[in-house]
PDB file of C-alpha atoms in Angstrom:
ATOM      1  CA  MET N   1     -22.864 -12.505 -21.429  1.00 41.00           C
ATOM      2  CA  ILE N   2     -23.390  -9.892 -18.817  1.00 43.00           C
ATOM      3  CA  ASP N   3     -24.436 -12.436 -16.286  1.00 39.00           C
ATOM      4  CA  ASP N   4     -20.935 -13.920 -16.409  1.00 41.00           C
ATOM      5  CA  PHE N   5     -19.446 -10.618 -15.193  1.00 40.00           C
ATOM      6  CA  VAL N   6     -18.093 -10.973 -11.670  1.00 43.00           C
ATOM      7  CA  SER N   7     -17.672  -7.976  -9.493  1.00 49.00           C
ATOM      8  CA  VAL N   8     -14.831  -8.118  -7.173  1.00 54.00           C
ATOM      9  CA  ASP N   9     -15.698  -7.001  -3.640  1.00 81.00           C
ATOM     10  CA  TYR N  10     -12.957  -5.551  -1.642  1.00 89.00           C
ATOM     11  CA  THR N  11     -12.325  -3.666   1.515  1.00 92.00           C
ATOM     12  CA  LEU N  12      -9.452  -1.176   2.079  1.00 95.00           C
ATOM     13  CA  ILE N  13      -8.056  -0.654   5.493  1.00 96.00           C
ATOM     14  CA  ALA N  14      -5.583   2.204   6.366  1.00 97.00           C
ATOM     15  CA  ILE N  15      -2.744   1.228   8.730  1.00 98.00           C
ATOM     16  CA  HIS N  16      -0.593   3.816  10.664  1.00 98.00           C
ATOM     17  CA  SER N  17       2.577   2.067  11.699  1.00 97.00           C
ATOM     18  CA  SER N  18       6.294   3.084  11.711  1.00 95.00           C
ATOM     19  CA  LEU N  19       7.380  -0.649  11.168  1.00 96.00           C
ATOM     20  CA  GLU N  20       9.266  -1.819   8.125  1.00 96.00           C
ATOM     21  CA  ASP N  21       7.016  -3.554   5.695  1.00 95.00           C
ATOM     22  CA  TYR N  22       8.414  -7.136   6.364  1.00 96.00           C
ATOM     23  CA  ARG N  23       7.985  -6.752  10.062  1.00 97.00           C
ATOM     24  CA  LEU N  24       4.416  -5.432   9.731  1.00 98.00           C
ATOM     25  CA  ALA N  25       3.635  -8.409   7.387  1.00 98.00           C
ATOM     26  CA  TYR N  26       5.008 -10.776   9.975  1.00 98.00           C
ATOM     27  CA  PHE N  27       2.818  -9.343  12.943  1.00 98.00           C
ATOM     28  CA  ILE N  28      -0.335  -9.293  10.664  1.00 97.00           C
ATOM     29  CA  ASN N  29       0.401 -12.910   9.642  1.00 97.00           C
ATOM     30  CA  ARG N  30       0.598 -13.914  13.228  1.00 97.00           C
ATOM     31  CA  GLU N  31      -2.490 -12.052  14.522  1.00 97.00           C
ATOM     32  CA  LEU N  32      -4.687 -12.724  11.543  1.00 95.00           C
ATOM     33  CA  GLU N  33      -3.507 -16.214  10.822  1.00 93.00           C
ATOM     34  CA  ILE N  34      -2.792 -15.528   7.202  1.00 95.00           C
ATOM     35  CA  ARG N  35       0.402 -15.947   5.106  1.00 96.00           C
ATOM     36  CA  LEU N  36       1.374 -12.686   3.497  1.00 96.00           C
ATOM     37  CA  GLN N  37       4.415 -13.071   1.351  1.00 97.00           C
ATOM     38  CA  LYS N  38       6.468 -10.536  -0.462  1.00 96.00           C
ATOM     39  CA  CYS N  39       5.627 -10.083  -4.070  1.00 91.00           C
ATOM     40  CA  PRO N  40       8.795 -10.019  -6.052  1.00 87.00           C
ATOM     41  CA  LYS N  41       7.774  -7.339  -8.390  1.00 83.00           C
ATOM     42  CA  GLY N  42       5.924  -4.793  -6.005  1.00 81.00           C
ATOM     43  CA  ILE N  43       3.904  -2.006  -7.737  1.00 85.00           C
ATOM     44  CA  SER N  44       5.580   0.760  -9.787  1.00 81.00           C
ATOM     45  CA  PHE N  45       4.248   3.959 -11.105  1.00 75.00           C
ATOM     46  CA  LYS N  46       5.753   6.299 -13.625  1.00 72.00           C
ATOM     47  CA  GLN N  47       5.960   9.801 -11.893  1.00 65.00           C
ATOM     48  CA  LYS N  48       5.311  12.466 -14.701  1.00 65.00           C
ATOM     49  CA  GLU N  49       6.295  15.396 -12.404  1.00 63.00           C
ATOM     50  CA  HIS N  50       9.489  13.906 -11.265  1.00 56.00           C
ATOM     51  CA  GLU N  51      10.364  11.913 -14.528  1.00 66.00           C
ATOM     52  CA  SER N  52      11.138   8.764 -12.462  1.00 72.00           C
ATOM     53  CA  THR N  53       9.494   5.549 -11.372  1.00 79.00           C
ATOM     54  CA  ALA N  54       8.254   5.094  -7.797  1.00 81.00           C
ATOM     55  CA  TYR N  55       8.191   1.521  -6.324  1.00 87.00           C
ATOM     56  CA  PHE N  56       5.918   0.331  -3.524  1.00 91.00           C
ATOM     57  CA  SER N  57       6.407  -2.832  -1.631  1.00 94.00           C
ATOM     58  CA  ARG N  58       3.561  -5.330  -1.891  1.00 95.00           C
ATOM     59  CA  TYR N  59       2.770  -8.484   0.196  1.00 97.00           C
ATOM     60  CA  ILE N  60       0.086 -10.987  -1.001  1.00 95.00           C
ATOM     61  CA  PHE N  61      -1.761 -13.900   0.411  1.00 96.00           C
ATOM     62  CA  GLU N  62      -4.018 -15.780  -1.963  1.00 94.00           C
ATOM     63  CA  ASP N  63      -6.378 -17.995  -0.111  1.00 90.00           C
ATOM     64  CA  ASP N  64      -7.459 -20.390  -2.783  1.00 88.00           C
ATOM     65  CA  ASP N  65      -9.651 -22.325  -0.240  1.00 86.00           C
ATOM     66  CA  ASN N  66     -11.927 -19.329   0.165  1.00 83.00           C
ATOM     67  CA  ASP N  67     -11.245 -17.551  -3.089  1.00 85.00           C
ATOM     68  CA  ALA N  68      -9.888 -14.540  -1.313  1.00 89.00           C
ATOM     69  CA  ALA N  69      -6.888 -12.312  -1.645  1.00 93.00           C
ATOM     70  CA  TRP N  70      -4.980 -10.200   0.802  1.00 95.00           C
ATOM     71  CA  ASN N  71      -2.556  -7.416  -0.248  1.00 95.00           C
ATOM     72  CA  LEU N  72      -0.527  -5.219   2.077  1.00 97.00           C
ATOM     73  CA  ILE N  73       0.761  -2.175   0.015  1.00 95.00           C
ATOM     74  CA  GLN N  74       3.231   0.465   1.154  1.00 95.00           C
ATOM     75  CA  ASN N  75       1.625   3.831   0.714  1.00 94.00           C
ATOM     76  CA  LYS N  76       4.557   6.068   1.012  1.00 91.00           C
ATOM     77  CA  ASN N  77       7.935   5.920  -0.616  1.00 85.00           C
ATOM     78  CA  SER N  78      10.764   8.323  -1.514  1.00 72.00           C
ATOM     79  CA  ILE N  79      12.337   8.853  -5.006  1.00 68.00           C
ATOM     80  CA  VAL N  80      15.611  10.583  -5.716  1.00 57.00           C
ATOM     81  CA  SER N  81      15.253  13.723  -7.778  1.00 57.00           C
ATOM     82  CA  THR N  82      18.258  15.607  -8.972  1.00 49.00           C
ATOM     83  CA  GLN N  83      18.420  19.325  -9.649  1.00 54.00           C
ATOM     84  CA  THR N  84      20.962  21.358 -11.299  1.00 47.00           C
ATOM     85  CA  THR N  85      21.863  24.808  -9.991  1.00 49.00           C
ATOM     86  CA  THR N  86      22.542  27.565 -12.419  1.00 52.00           C
ATOM     87  CA  ILE N  87      23.685  30.187 -10.061  1.00 54.00           C
ATOM     88  CA  SER N  88      26.956  31.815 -11.013  1.00 53.00           C
ATOM     89  CA  SER N  89      29.167  31.132  -8.101  1.00 57.00           C
ATOM     90  CA  LEU N  90      32.025  28.866  -6.948  1.00 57.00           C
ATOM     91  CA  PHE N  91      29.610  26.052  -6.822  1.00 56.00           C
ATOM     92  CA  SER N  92      27.617  26.784 -10.075  1.00 56.00           C
ATOM     93  CA  GLY N  93      26.554  23.884 -12.138  1.00 55.00           C
ATOM     94  CA  GLU N  94      26.441  21.410  -9.262  1.00 58.00           C
ATOM     95  CA  GLU N  95      23.822  18.754  -9.091  1.00 58.00           C
ATOM     96  CA  HIS N  96      21.967  18.322  -5.840  1.00 56.00           C
ATOM     97  CA  ALA N  97      20.094  15.205  -5.009  1.00 61.00           C
ATOM     98  CA  GLY N  98      17.006  15.393  -3.089  1.00 66.00           C
ATOM     99  CA  PHE N  99      14.286  13.017  -2.037  1.00 69.00           C
ATOM    100  CA  THR N 100      10.629  13.518  -2.816  1.00 78.00           C
ATOM    101  CA  SER N 101       7.859  11.649  -1.162  1.00 83.00           C
ATOM    102  CA  VAL N 102       5.361   9.862  -3.472  1.00 86.00           C
ATOM    103  CA  TYR N 103       2.113   8.140  -2.481  1.00 88.00           C
ATOM    104  CA  PHE N 104       0.397   5.009  -3.764  1.00 90.00           C
ATOM    105  CA  LEU N 105      -2.994   6.671  -2.745  1.00 91.00           C
ATOM    106  CA  PRO N 106      -2.081  10.371  -2.687  1.00 90.00           C
ATOM    107  CA  GLU N 107      -5.235  11.394  -1.017  1.00 93.00           C
ATOM    108  CA  LEU N 108      -4.171   9.521   2.064  1.00 93.00           C
ATOM    109  CA  LYS N 109      -0.802  11.047   2.758  1.00 93.00           C
ATOM    110  CA  THR N 110      -0.860  10.237   6.454  1.00 95.00           C
ATOM    111  CA  VAL N 111      -1.429   6.507   5.908  1.00 96.00           C
ATOM    112  CA  ASP N 112       1.709   4.205   5.927  1.00 97.00           C
ATOM    113  CA  TYR N 113       0.225   1.071   4.605  1.00 97.00           C
ATOM    114  CA  ILE N 114      -3.128  -0.066   2.814  1.00 96.00           C
ATOM    115  CA  LEU N 115      -4.454  -3.566   3.377  1.00 97.00           C
ATOM    116  CA  LYS N 116      -6.709  -4.539   0.398  1.00 94.00           C
ATOM    117  CA  VAL N 117      -8.891  -7.605   1.266  1.00 94.00           C
ATOM    118  CA  GLU N 118     -10.837  -9.198  -1.723  1.00 92.00           C
ATOM    119  CA  ASN N 119     -13.752 -11.646  -1.300  1.00 88.00           C
ATOM    120  CA  THR N 120     -13.241 -12.513   2.287  1.00 83.00           C
ATOM    121  CA  GLU N 121     -15.985 -13.885   4.598  1.00 81.00           C
ATOM    122  CA  THR N 122     -14.123 -12.256   7.568  1.00 82.00           C
ATOM    123  CA  GLU N 123     -15.886  -9.348   8.990  1.00 89.00           C
ATOM    124  CA  ASP N 124     -14.191  -5.898   8.555  1.00 90.00           C
ATOM    125  CA  ASP N 125     -14.488  -5.150  12.178  1.00 92.00           C
ATOM    126  CA  ASP N 126     -12.620  -8.433  13.047  1.00 93.00           C
ATOM    127  CA  VAL N 127      -9.777  -7.608  10.662  1.00 95.00           C
ATOM    128  CA  ILE N 128      -9.526  -4.218  12.136  1.00 96.00           C
ATOM    129  CA  ASN N 129      -9.659  -5.393  15.768  1.00 96.00           C
ATOM    130  CA  GLY N 130      -7.012  -7.989  14.914  1.00 96.00           C
ATOM    131  CA  LEU N 131      -4.833  -5.212  13.464  1.00 97.00           C
ATOM    132  CA  LEU N 132      -5.396  -2.907  16.385  1.00 97.00           C
ATOM    133  CA  ALA N 133      -4.211  -5.929  18.699  1.00 97.00           C
ATOM    134  CA  ILE N 134      -0.673  -5.514  17.132  1.00 97.00           C
ATOM    135  CA  LYS N 135       0.910  -3.125  19.475  1.00 96.00           C
ATOM    136  CA  HIS N 136       3.106  -1.525  16.739  1.00 95.00           C
ATOM    137  CA  ILE N 137      -0.031  -0.296  14.856  1.00 97.00           C
ATOM    138  CA  ALA N 138      -1.123   3.027  16.092  1.00 97.00           C
ATOM    139  CA  ILE N 139      -4.477   3.076  14.306  1.00 97.00           C
ATOM    140  CA  ALA N 140      -6.342   1.114  11.680  1.00 97.00           C
ATOM    141  CA  TYR N 141      -9.674   2.008   9.998  1.00 97.00           C
ATOM    142  CA  LYS N 142     -11.776   1.110   6.958  1.00 96.00           C
ATOM    143  CA  ILE N 143     -11.350   3.438   3.873  1.00 93.00           C
ATOM    144  CA  ASP N 144     -14.375   4.236   1.594  1.00 91.00           C
ATOM    145  CA  HIS N 145     -12.915   3.278  -1.738  1.00 86.00           C
ATOM    146  CA  TYR N 146     -15.705   4.823  -3.682  1.00 86.00           C
ATOM    147  CA  LYS N 147     -14.484   8.277  -2.702  1.00 88.00           C
ATOM    148  CA  LEU N 148     -10.924   7.752  -3.812  1.00 89.00           C
ATOM    149  CA  LYS N 149      -9.788   9.631  -6.960  1.00 88.00           C
ATOM    150  CA  SER N 150      -6.838   7.272  -7.354  1.00 85.00           C
ATOM    151  CA  LYS N 151      -8.758   4.070  -7.019  1.00 80.00           C
ATOM    152  CA  ASN N 152      -7.321   2.948 -10.344  1.00 80.00           C
ATOM    153  CA  ASN N 153      -4.079   2.326  -8.601  1.00 79.00           C
ATOM    154  CA  LEU N 154      -5.747  -0.490  -6.664  1.00 83.00           C
ATOM    155  CA  ILE N 155      -6.105  -2.473 -10.116  1.00 80.00           C
ATOM    156  CA  PHE N 156      -3.078  -4.817 -10.244  1.00 70.00           C
TER     157      PHE N 156
END
């Protein structure tokens, strides 16, 4: 029945921080009084153009009391790509390994982390102000997820 369909309401917050993911999760837990924990599998995508898989770390807190979920997702990662040189020289045929940056949400290449908050009663401004209270976060702001082309990446 159509009436049984439940729409999941969520907020996306962009976070700019040079912290490692585990340290950022620690500070967010302390400031927002939540309990983000590392998800063992993370999120992976097959990269067609690089013929490899990109992995993004994910921290999750499922608040069963309030039926809410918090996800902290790494937005930028590097994958190793190898290239073979075909130039005839002393070093011909050598393979060179290079790193290519890949993004969880490619439209937001400057964003380091994404915080996805589902079904929470906490005001978005309160969450953003809490994040900005962490001295290691340069900036945090709400993302309009309706304008994202890669919003299907947020289904996990």
